[in-house]
PDB file of C-alpha atoms in Angstrom:
ATOM      1  CA  MET A   1       0.000   0.000   0.000  1.00  0.00           C
ATOM      2  CA  SER A   2       1.206   3.455  -0.747  1.00  0.00           C
ATOM      3  CA  THR A   3      -0.281   6.890  -0.556  1.00  0.00           C
ATOM      4  CA  VAL A   4       0.046   9.428  -3.315  1.00  0.00           C
ATOM      5  CA  VAL A   5      -0.563  13.007  -2.364  1.00  0.00           C
ATOM      6  CA  LYS A   6      -0.896  15.654  -4.994  1.00  0.00           C
ATOM      7  CA  ALA A   7       0.174  18.881  -3.352  1.00  0.00           C
ATOM      8  CA  PHE A   8       1.051  22.380  -4.422  1.00  0.00           C
ATOM      9  CA  ILE A   9       3.062  25.219  -3.098  1.00  0.00           C
ATOM     10  CA  LEU A  10       1.003  27.978  -1.588  1.00  0.00           C
ATOM     11  CA  ARG A  11       1.803  31.277  -3.147  1.00  0.00           C
ATOM     12  CA  GLN A  12       0.621  34.808  -3.130  1.00  0.00           C
ATOM     13  CA  LEU A  13      -1.722  35.994  -5.844  1.00  0.00           C
ATOM     14  CA  MET A  14      -0.758  39.561  -6.490  1.00  0.00           C
ATOM     15  CA  ASP A  15      -3.508  41.032  -8.645  1.00  0.00           C
ATOM     16  CA  GLN A  16      -6.815  41.731  -6.968  1.00  0.00           C
ATOM     17  CA  THR A  17      -8.754  42.144 -10.211  1.00  0.00           C
ATOM     18  CA  ILE A  18      -7.626  38.715 -11.397  1.00  0.00           C
ATOM     19  CA  ILE A  19      -8.541  37.138  -8.037  1.00  0.00           C
ATOM     20  CA  GLU A  20     -12.047  38.582  -8.396  1.00  0.00           C
ATOM     21  CA  GLU A  21     -12.309  37.457 -12.011  1.00  0.00           C
ATOM     22  CA  ALA A  22     -11.206  33.966 -10.990  1.00  0.00           C
ATOM     23  CA  LEU A  23     -13.839  33.836  -8.224  1.00  0.00           C
ATOM     24  CA  LYS A  24     -16.515  34.889 -10.736  1.00  0.00           C
ATOM     25  CA  ALA A  25     -15.322  32.184 -13.115  1.00  0.00           C
ATOM     26  CA  MET A  26     -15.645  29.689 -10.264  1.00  0.00           C
ATOM     27  CA  ASN A  27     -19.215  30.923  -9.622  1.00  0.00           C
ATOM     28  CA  ILE A  28     -18.275  31.821  -6.076  1.00  0.00           C
ATOM     29  CA  ASN A  29     -20.052  34.753  -4.497  1.00  0.00           C
ATOM     30  CA  TYR A  30     -17.903  37.111  -2.475  1.00  0.00           C
ATOM     31  CA  LYS A  31     -18.059  40.441  -0.711  1.00  0.00           C
ATOM     32  CA  LYS A  32     -15.420  43.100  -0.495  1.00  0.00           C
ATOM     33  CA  ILE A  33     -15.055  44.311   3.059  1.00  0.00           C
ATOM     34  CA  ASP A  34     -12.249  46.785   3.676  1.00  0.00           C
ATOM     35  CA  ASN A  35      -9.141  45.063   2.399  1.00  0.00           C
ATOM     36  CA  ASN A  36     -10.692  41.631   2.372  1.00  0.00           C
ATOM     37  CA  ILE A  37     -12.430  39.583  -0.237  1.00  0.00           C
ATOM     38  CA  VAL A  38     -14.808  37.578   1.926  1.00  0.00           C
ATOM     39  CA  VAL A  39     -15.960  34.370   0.304  1.00  0.00           C
ATOM     40  CA  ASN A  40     -18.068  33.052   3.173  1.00  0.00           C
ATOM     41  CA  ASN A  41     -17.965  32.650   6.923  1.00  0.00           C
ATOM     42  CA  TYR A  42     -15.044  30.291   6.695  1.00  0.00           C
ATOM     43  CA  ILE A  43     -12.731  31.828   4.111  1.00  0.00           C
ATOM     44  CA  SER A  44     -11.505  35.270   3.137  1.00  0.00           C
ATOM     45  CA  ILE A  45      -8.629  36.661   1.162  1.00  0.00           C
ATOM     46  CA  GLU A  46      -6.785  39.633   2.528  1.00  0.00           C
ATOM     47  CA  ILE A  47      -5.380  41.887  -0.124  1.00  0.00           C
ATOM     48  CA  LEU A  48      -1.978  43.169   0.876  1.00  0.00           C
ATOM     49  CA  LYS A  49       0.301  45.602  -0.922  1.00  0.00           C
ATOM     50  CA  THR A  50       2.634  42.804  -1.920  1.00  0.00           C
ATOM     51  CA  GLY A  51      -0.023  40.219  -2.687  1.00  0.00           C
ATOM     52  CA  SER A  52      -2.899  38.278  -1.170  1.00  0.00           C
ATOM     53  CA  LYS A  53      -3.043  36.349   2.045  1.00  0.00           C
ATOM     54  CA  LEU A  54      -5.552  33.593   2.400  1.00  0.00           C
ATOM     55  CA  LYS A  55      -7.276  33.505   5.769  1.00  0.00           C
ATOM     56  CA  TYR A  56      -9.453  30.557   6.656  1.00  0.00           C
ATOM     57  CA  ARG A  57     -10.667  28.478   9.490  1.00  0.00           C
ATOM     58  CA  THR A  58     -11.645  24.890   9.254  1.00  0.00           C
ATOM     59  CA  THR A  59     -15.155  23.724   9.919  1.00  0.00           C
ATOM     60  CA  GLU A  60     -17.038  20.568   9.393  1.00  0.00           C
ATOM     61  CA  PHE A  61     -18.341  21.884   6.133  1.00  0.00           C
ATOM     62  CA  TRP A  62     -15.188  23.563   4.969  1.00  0.00           C
ATOM     63  CA  ASN A  63     -12.670  21.011   6.027  1.00  0.00           C
ATOM     64  CA  ASN A  64      -9.012  21.179   5.006  1.00  0.00           C
ATOM     65  CA  LEU A  65      -9.575  19.247   1.833  1.00  0.00           C
ATOM     66  CA  ASN A  66     -12.295  21.540   0.634  1.00  0.00           C
ATOM     67  CA  ILE A  67     -10.243  24.607   1.417  1.00  0.00           C
ATOM     68  CA  ASN A  68      -7.209  23.092  -0.252  1.00  0.00           C
ATOM     69  CA  GLN A  69      -9.330  22.287  -3.267  1.00  0.00           C
ATOM     70  CA  PHE A  70     -10.621  25.861  -3.292  1.00  0.00           C
ATOM     71  CA  ILE A  71      -7.079  27.293  -3.150  1.00  0.00           C
ATOM     72  CA  ALA A  72      -5.918  24.931  -5.902  1.00  0.00           C
ATOM     73  CA  ASP A  73      -8.820  25.864  -8.178  1.00  0.00           C
ATOM     74  CA  LEU A  74      -8.419  29.572  -7.474  1.00  0.00           C
ATOM     75  CA  THR A  75      -4.681  29.425  -8.140  1.00  0.00           C
ATOM     76  CA  GLU A  76      -5.171  27.440 -11.336  1.00  0.00           C
ATOM     77  CA  ILE A  77      -7.842  29.779 -12.701  1.00  0.00           C
ATOM     78  CA  TYR A  78      -5.938  32.852 -11.505  1.00  0.00           C
ATOM     79  CA  THR A  79      -2.838  31.644 -13.380  1.00  0.00           C
ATOM     80  CA  LYS A  80      -4.890  30.892 -16.491  1.00  0.00           C
ATOM     81  CA  ILE A  81      -6.465  34.377 -16.450  1.00  0.00           C
ATOM     82  CA  LEU A  82      -3.077  36.008 -15.827  1.00  0.00           C
ATOM     83  CA  ASP A  83      -1.584  34.134 -18.805  1.00  0.00           C
ATOM     84  CA  GLU A  84      -4.583  35.007 -20.982  1.00  0.00           C
ATOM     85  CA  ARG A  85      -4.284  38.671 -20.065  1.00  0.00           C
ATOM     86  CA  ILE A  86      -0.569  38.654 -20.885  1.00  0.00           C
ATOM     87  CA  GLN A  87      -1.257  36.933 -24.227  1.00  0.00           C
ATOM     88  CA  LYS A  88      -4.015  39.424 -25.018  1.00  0.00           C
ATOM     89  CA  LEU A  89      -1.769  42.359 -24.188  1.00  0.00           C
ATOM     90  CA  LYS A  90       1.059  40.868 -26.267  1.00  0.00           C
ATOM     91  CA  PHE A  91      -1.358  40.570 -29.191  1.00  0.00           C
ATOM     92  CA  GLU A  92      -2.564  44.160 -28.727  1.00  0.00           C
ATOM     93  CA  GLU A  93       1.025  45.294 -28.492  1.00  0.00           C
ATOM     94  CA  LEU A  94       1.797  43.506 -31.772  1.00  0.00           C
ATOM     95  CA  LYS A  95      -1.240  45.095 -33.402  1.00  0.00           C
ATOM     96  CA  ILE A  96      -0.056  48.540 -32.349  1.00  0.00           C
ATOM     97  CA  LYS A  97       3.468  47.759 -33.542  1.00  0.00           C
ATOM     98  CA  GLU A  98       2.046  46.612 -36.875  1.00  0.00           C
ATOM     99  CA  LYS A  99      -0.124  49.737 -37.130  1.00  0.00           C
ATOM    100  CA  THR A 100       2.856  51.937 -36.252  1.00  0.00           C
ATOM    101  CA  TYR A 101       4.942  50.138 -38.862  1.00  0.00           C
ATOM    102  CA  PHE A 102       2.333  50.693 -41.598  1.00  0.00           C
ATOM    103  CA  GLU A 103       1.913  54.320 -40.553  1.00  0.00           C
ATOM    104  CA  LYS A 104       5.677  54.733 -40.783  1.00  0.00           C
ATOM    105  CA  VAL A 105       5.749  53.092 -44.222  1.00  0.00           C
ATOM    106  CA  GLU A 106       2.880  55.345 -45.326  1.00  0.00           C
ATOM    107  CA  GLU A 107       4.657  58.386 -43.925  1.00  0.00           C
ATOM    108  CA  GLU A 108       7.854  57.438 -45.757  1.00  0.00           C
ATOM    109  CA  GLU A 109       5.868  56.884 -48.954  1.00  0.00           C
ATOM    110  CA  LYS A 110       4.354  60.364 -48.601  1.00  0.00           C
ATOM    111  CA  LYS A 111       7.795  61.863 -48.030  1.00  0.00           C
ATOM    112  CA  ARG A 112       9.094  60.015 -51.096  1.00  0.00           C
ATOM    113  CA  GLU A 113       6.193  61.305 -53.222  1.00  0.00           C
ATOM    114  CA  GLN A 114       6.760  64.811 -51.902  1.00  0.00           C
ATOM    115  CA  LEU A 115      10.455  64.578 -52.817  1.00  0.00           C
ATOM    116  CA  GLU A 116       9.603  63.319 -56.308  1.00  0.00           C
ATOM    117  CA  ILE A 117       7.151  66.191 -56.817  1.00  0.00           C
ATOM    118  CA  GLU A 118       9.716  68.674 -55.548  1.00  0.00           C
ATOM    119  CA  ARG A 119      12.424  67.196 -57.796  1.00  0.00           C
ATOM    120  CA  GLU A 120      10.087  67.399 -60.822  1.00  0.00           C
ATOM    121  CA  ARG A 121       9.183  71.028 -60.013  1.00  0.00           C
ATOM    122  CA  ILE A 122      12.889  71.922 -59.686  1.00  0.00           C
ATOM    123  CA  ARG A 123      13.625  70.157 -62.981  1.00  0.00           C
ATOM    124  CA  LEU A 124      10.846  72.015 -64.808  1.00  0.00           C
ATOM    125  CA  GLU A 125      11.844  75.346 -63.267  1.00  0.00           C
ATOM    126  CA  ALA A 126      15.396  74.756 -64.479  1.00  0.00           C
ATOM    127  CA  ILE A 127      14.057  73.991 -67.972  1.00  0.00           C
ATOM    128  CA  LYS A 128      11.980  77.178 -67.863  1.00  0.00           C
ATOM    129  CA  ARG A 129      15.021  79.257 -66.847  1.00  0.00           C
ATOM    130  CA  LYS A 130      17.070  77.649 -69.623  1.00  0.00           C
ATOM    131  CA  GLU A 131      14.318  78.291 -72.187  1.00  0.00           C
ATOM    132  CA  GLU A 132      13.959  81.904 -71.046  1.00  0.00           C
ATOM    133  CA  ALA A 133      17.716  82.439 -71.424  1.00  0.00           C
ATOM    134  CA  GLU A 134      17.599  80.799 -74.850  1.00  0.00           C
ATOM    135  CA  LEU A 135      14.621  82.959 -75.835  1.00  0.00           C
ATOM    136  CA  LYS A 136      16.448  86.107 -74.761  1.00  0.00           C
ATOM    137  CA  LYS A 137      19.395  85.089 -76.912  1.00  0.00           C
ATOM    138  CA  GLN A 138      17.099  84.301 -79.851  1.00  0.00           C
ATOM    139  CA  ILE A 139      15.335  87.672 -79.502  1.00  0.00           C
ATOM    140  CA  GLU A 140      18.708  89.446 -79.741  1.00  0.00           C
ATOM    141  CA  GLU A 141      19.814  87.354 -82.721  1.00  0.00           C
ATOM    142  CA  LYS A 142      16.487  87.648 -84.557  1.00  0.00           C
ATOM    143  CA  THR A 143      16.311  91.393 -83.924  1.00  0.00           C
ATOM    144  CA  GLU A 144      19.767  91.795 -85.458  1.00  0.00           C
ATOM    145  CA  LEU A 145      18.720  89.623 -88.404  1.00  0.00           C
ATOM    146  CA  LEU A 146      15.553  91.697 -88.818  1.00  0.00           C
ATOM    147  CA  LYS A 147      17.554  94.914 -88.840  1.00  0.00           C
ATOM    148  CA  LYS A 148      19.965  93.458 -91.386  1.00  0.00           C
ATOM    149  CA  LYS A 149      17.095  92.451 -93.688  1.00  0.00           C
ATOM    150  CA  ALA A 150      15.428  95.820 -93.276  1.00  0.00           C
ATOM    151  CA  MET A 151      18.645  97.576 -94.282  1.00  0.00           C
ATOM    152  CA  GLN A 152      18.947  95.306 -97.326  1.00  0.00           C
ATOM    153  CA  LEU A 153      15.372  96.285 -98.273  1.00  0.00           C
ATOM    154  CA  GLY A 154      16.345  99.929 -98.054  1.00  0.00           C
ATOM    155  CA  TYR A 155      14.829 100.919 -94.725  1.00  0.00           C
ATOM    156  CA  GLN A 156      16.302 103.339 -92.299  1.00  0.00           C
ATOM    157  CA  ILE A 157      16.112 101.917 -88.809  1.00  0.00           C
ATOM    158  CA  LYS A 158      15.419 103.620 -85.542  1.00  0.00           C
ATOM    159  CA  GLU A 159      15.623 101.444 -82.462  1.00  0.00           C
ATOM    160  CA  GLU A 160      13.946 102.298 -79.170  1.00  0.00           C
ATOM    161  CA  VAL A 161      13.398 100.464 -75.904  1.00  0.00           C
ATOM    162  CA  HIS A 162      10.124 100.954 -74.022  1.00  0.00           C
ATOM    163  CA  GLY A 163      10.305  99.051 -70.738  1.00  0.00           C
ATOM    164  CA  ASN A 164      10.589  95.379 -71.662  1.00  0.00           C
ATOM    165  CA  GLU A 165       9.655  96.081 -75.238  1.00  0.00           C
ATOM    166  CA  LYS A 166      12.023  96.724 -78.104  1.00  0.00           C
ATOM    167  CA  VAL A 167      10.651  98.903 -80.920  1.00  0.00           C
ATOM    168  CA  LEU A 168      12.085  99.072 -84.413  1.00  0.00           C
ATOM    169  CA  VAL A 169      10.825 101.854 -86.602  1.00  0.00           C
ATOM    170  CA  LEU A 170      11.599 101.152 -90.244  1.00  0.00           C
ATOM    171  CA  VAL A 171      11.197 103.977 -92.702  1.00  0.00           C
ATOM    172  CA  ARG A 172      11.796 103.863 -96.428  1.00  0.00           C
ATOM    173  CA  ARG A 173      11.886 107.121 -98.364  1.00  0.00           C
TER     174      ARG A 173
ATOM    175  CA  MET B   1       8.780 111.769 -98.509  1.00  0.00           C
ATOM    176  CA  GLU B   2       8.076 108.410 -96.801  1.00  0.00           C
ATOM    177  CA  GLU B   3       7.360 105.450 -99.121  1.00  0.00           C
ATOM    178  CA  GLY B   4       6.537 103.193 -96.264  1.00  0.00           C
ATOM    179  CA  LYS B   5       6.818 102.814 -92.557  1.00  0.00           C
ATOM    180  CA  ILE B   6       6.909  99.688 -90.448  1.00  0.00           C
ATOM    181  CA  ILE B   7       6.868  99.627 -86.663  1.00  0.00           C
ATOM    182  CA  ILE B   8       8.022  96.344 -85.149  1.00  0.00           C
ATOM    183  CA  LYS B   9       7.523  95.834 -81.410  1.00  0.00           C
ATOM    184  CA  ILE B  10       9.261  92.880 -79.773  1.00  0.00           C
ATOM    185  CA  ASN B  11       8.591  92.030 -76.139  1.00  0.00           C
ATOM    186  CA  GLU B  12      10.535  89.839 -73.703  1.00  0.00           C
ATOM    187  CA  LYS B  13       8.209  86.891 -74.349  1.00  0.00           C
ATOM    188  CA  GLY B  14       9.264  86.914 -77.986  1.00  0.00           C
ATOM    189  CA  GLU B  15       5.968  88.286 -79.247  1.00  0.00           C
ATOM    190  CA  ILE B  16       6.211  90.590 -82.220  1.00  0.00           C
ATOM    191  CA  VAL B  17       3.672  93.203 -83.291  1.00  0.00           C
ATOM    192  CA  PHE B  18       4.221  94.325 -86.844  1.00  0.00           C
ATOM    193  CA  GLU B  19       2.417  97.478 -87.983  1.00  0.00           C
ATOM    194  CA  THR B  20       2.730  98.980 -91.389  1.00  0.00           C
ATOM    195  CA  SER B  21       1.589 102.224 -92.907  1.00  0.00           C
ATOM    196  CA  LYS B  22       1.764 103.676 -96.363  1.00  0.00           C
ATOM    197  CA  ILE B  23       2.465 100.278 -97.879  1.00  0.00           C
ATOM    198  CA  LYS B  24      -0.227  98.902-100.188  1.00  0.00           C
ATOM    199  CA  GLY B  25      -2.028  95.682 -99.285  1.00  0.00           C
ATOM    200  CA  GLU B  26      -0.289  92.953-101.270  1.00  0.00           C
ATOM    201  CA  ALA B  27       3.023  94.742-101.176  1.00  0.00           C
ATOM    202  CA  CYS B  28       2.580  94.960 -97.451  1.00  0.00           C
ATOM    203  CA  MET B  29       2.212  91.169 -97.153  1.00  0.00           C
ATOM    204  CA  GLU B  30       5.251  90.665 -99.368  1.00  0.00           C
ATOM    205  CA  GLU B  31       7.311  93.066 -97.279  1.00  0.00           C
ATOM    206  CA  MET B  32       6.212  91.350 -94.115  1.00  0.00           C
ATOM    207  CA  ASN B  33       7.080  87.921 -95.510  1.00  0.00           C
ATOM    208  CA  LYS B  34      10.521  89.091 -96.564  1.00  0.00           C
ATOM    209  CA  LEU B  35      11.257  90.589 -93.160  1.00  0.00           C
ATOM    210  CA  LEU B  36       9.807  87.861 -90.965  1.00  0.00           C
ATOM    211  CA  GLU B  37      10.878  84.836 -92.966  1.00  0.00           C
ATOM    212  CA  GLU B  38      13.112  82.630 -90.798  1.00  0.00           C
ATOM    213  CA  ILE B  39      12.553  85.007 -87.897  1.00  0.00           C
ATOM    214  CA  ALA B  40       9.011  84.493 -86.636  1.00  0.00           C
ATOM    215  CA  SER B  41       5.855  82.501 -87.279  1.00  0.00           C
ATOM    216  CA  ILE B  42       2.675  84.470 -87.858  1.00  0.00           C
ATOM    217  CA  LYS B  43      -0.026  83.979 -85.263  1.00  0.00           C
ATOM    218  CA  GLU B  44      -2.725  86.266 -86.585  1.00  0.00           C
ATOM    219  CA  ILE B  45      -3.246  89.056 -89.101  1.00  0.00           C
ATOM    220  CA  ASN B  46      -5.636  91.920 -88.400  1.00  0.00           C
ATOM    221  CA  LYS B  47      -6.194  93.837 -91.567  1.00  0.00           C
ATOM    222  CA  THR B  48      -7.199  97.436 -90.998  1.00  0.00           C
ATOM    223  CA  ASP B  49      -9.684  99.356 -93.167  1.00  0.00           C
ATOM    224  CA  GLU B  50      -6.699 100.986 -94.791  1.00  0.00           C
ATOM    225  CA  TYR B  51      -5.476  97.562 -95.877  1.00  0.00           C
ATOM    226  CA  TYR B  52      -8.552  97.161 -98.075  1.00  0.00           C
ATOM    227  CA  MET B  53      -7.640 100.516 -99.516  1.00  0.00           C
ATOM    228  CA  LYS B  54      -4.402  98.705-100.066  1.00  0.00           C
ATOM    229  CA  ASP B  55      -2.540 100.822 -97.597  1.00  0.00           C
ATOM    230  CA  ASN B  56      -2.184  99.362 -94.135  1.00  0.00           C
ATOM    231  CA  LEU B  57      -1.766  96.106 -92.113  1.00  0.00           C
ATOM    232  CA  ILE B  58      -1.203  94.952 -88.516  1.00  0.00           C
ATOM    233  CA  ILE B  59       0.357  91.583 -87.925  1.00  0.00           C
ATOM    234  CA  LYS B  60       1.061  89.764 -84.715  1.00  0.00           C
ATOM    235  CA  THR B  61       3.643  87.031 -84.586  1.00  0.00           C
ATOM    236  CA  ASN B  62       4.944  84.788 -81.927  1.00  0.00           C
ATOM    237  CA  GLU B  63       8.679  84.327 -81.732  1.00  0.00           C
ATOM    238  CA  LYS B  64       8.255  81.587 -79.104  1.00  0.00           C
ATOM    239  CA  GLN B  65       6.222  79.407 -81.460  1.00  0.00           C
ATOM    240  CA  GLU B  66       8.971  79.487 -83.994  1.00  0.00           C
ATOM    241  CA  LEU B  67      11.609  78.682 -81.427  1.00  0.00           C
ATOM    242  CA  LYS B  68       9.794  75.525 -80.363  1.00  0.00           C
ATOM    243  CA  LYS B  69       9.752  74.114 -83.877  1.00  0.00           C
TER     244      LYS B  69
END
């Protein structure tokens, strides 16, 4: 004959909200009185700054086995809820990271588009400046050519400048 | 005595206004063609009443158009 005892190490449960959630999951009614979560006349959990402290007294109804069973169930469910919460938060954290990543990519894409637009504007402005310089040169050359032709056709030429306008007065007598 | 007078205005955009006086209609066109050939492309011609009396003509050209060709 041998006896097998399944035991567990008593430990503090440090989050009050999870303790309460675990009790609800176990369908156990409780009251909060001062710093205590009172389960019934025989068992209460004192919430300390560093964690919880289980207070109980044995009775015929709540014998050691029942209380041990209660602690085991509470601990198991508490641990499960704690793990679930951590997993949920990890997932939310990942979602935010993913969102931040896409926002960053989008932001970089916008910056890239803005740079491309700016580069294209600078390119076209440079072309415009080049064309304006070329036009100025052409105006000078064509004006000289015009004067030369006019002289060949027997015109006398008077040249005037009015603001940005050049005026050639050709007279043939 | 003047046989003919032509006023040619050229602005910084390369636009040319060509005004003639005392040159008869067809002769006016010929004179204009001789002067503007290889220099400018004609954009529009506004013939004045005098032109139909074979005397006068106003022509606008666009230097820029020619440059682009």
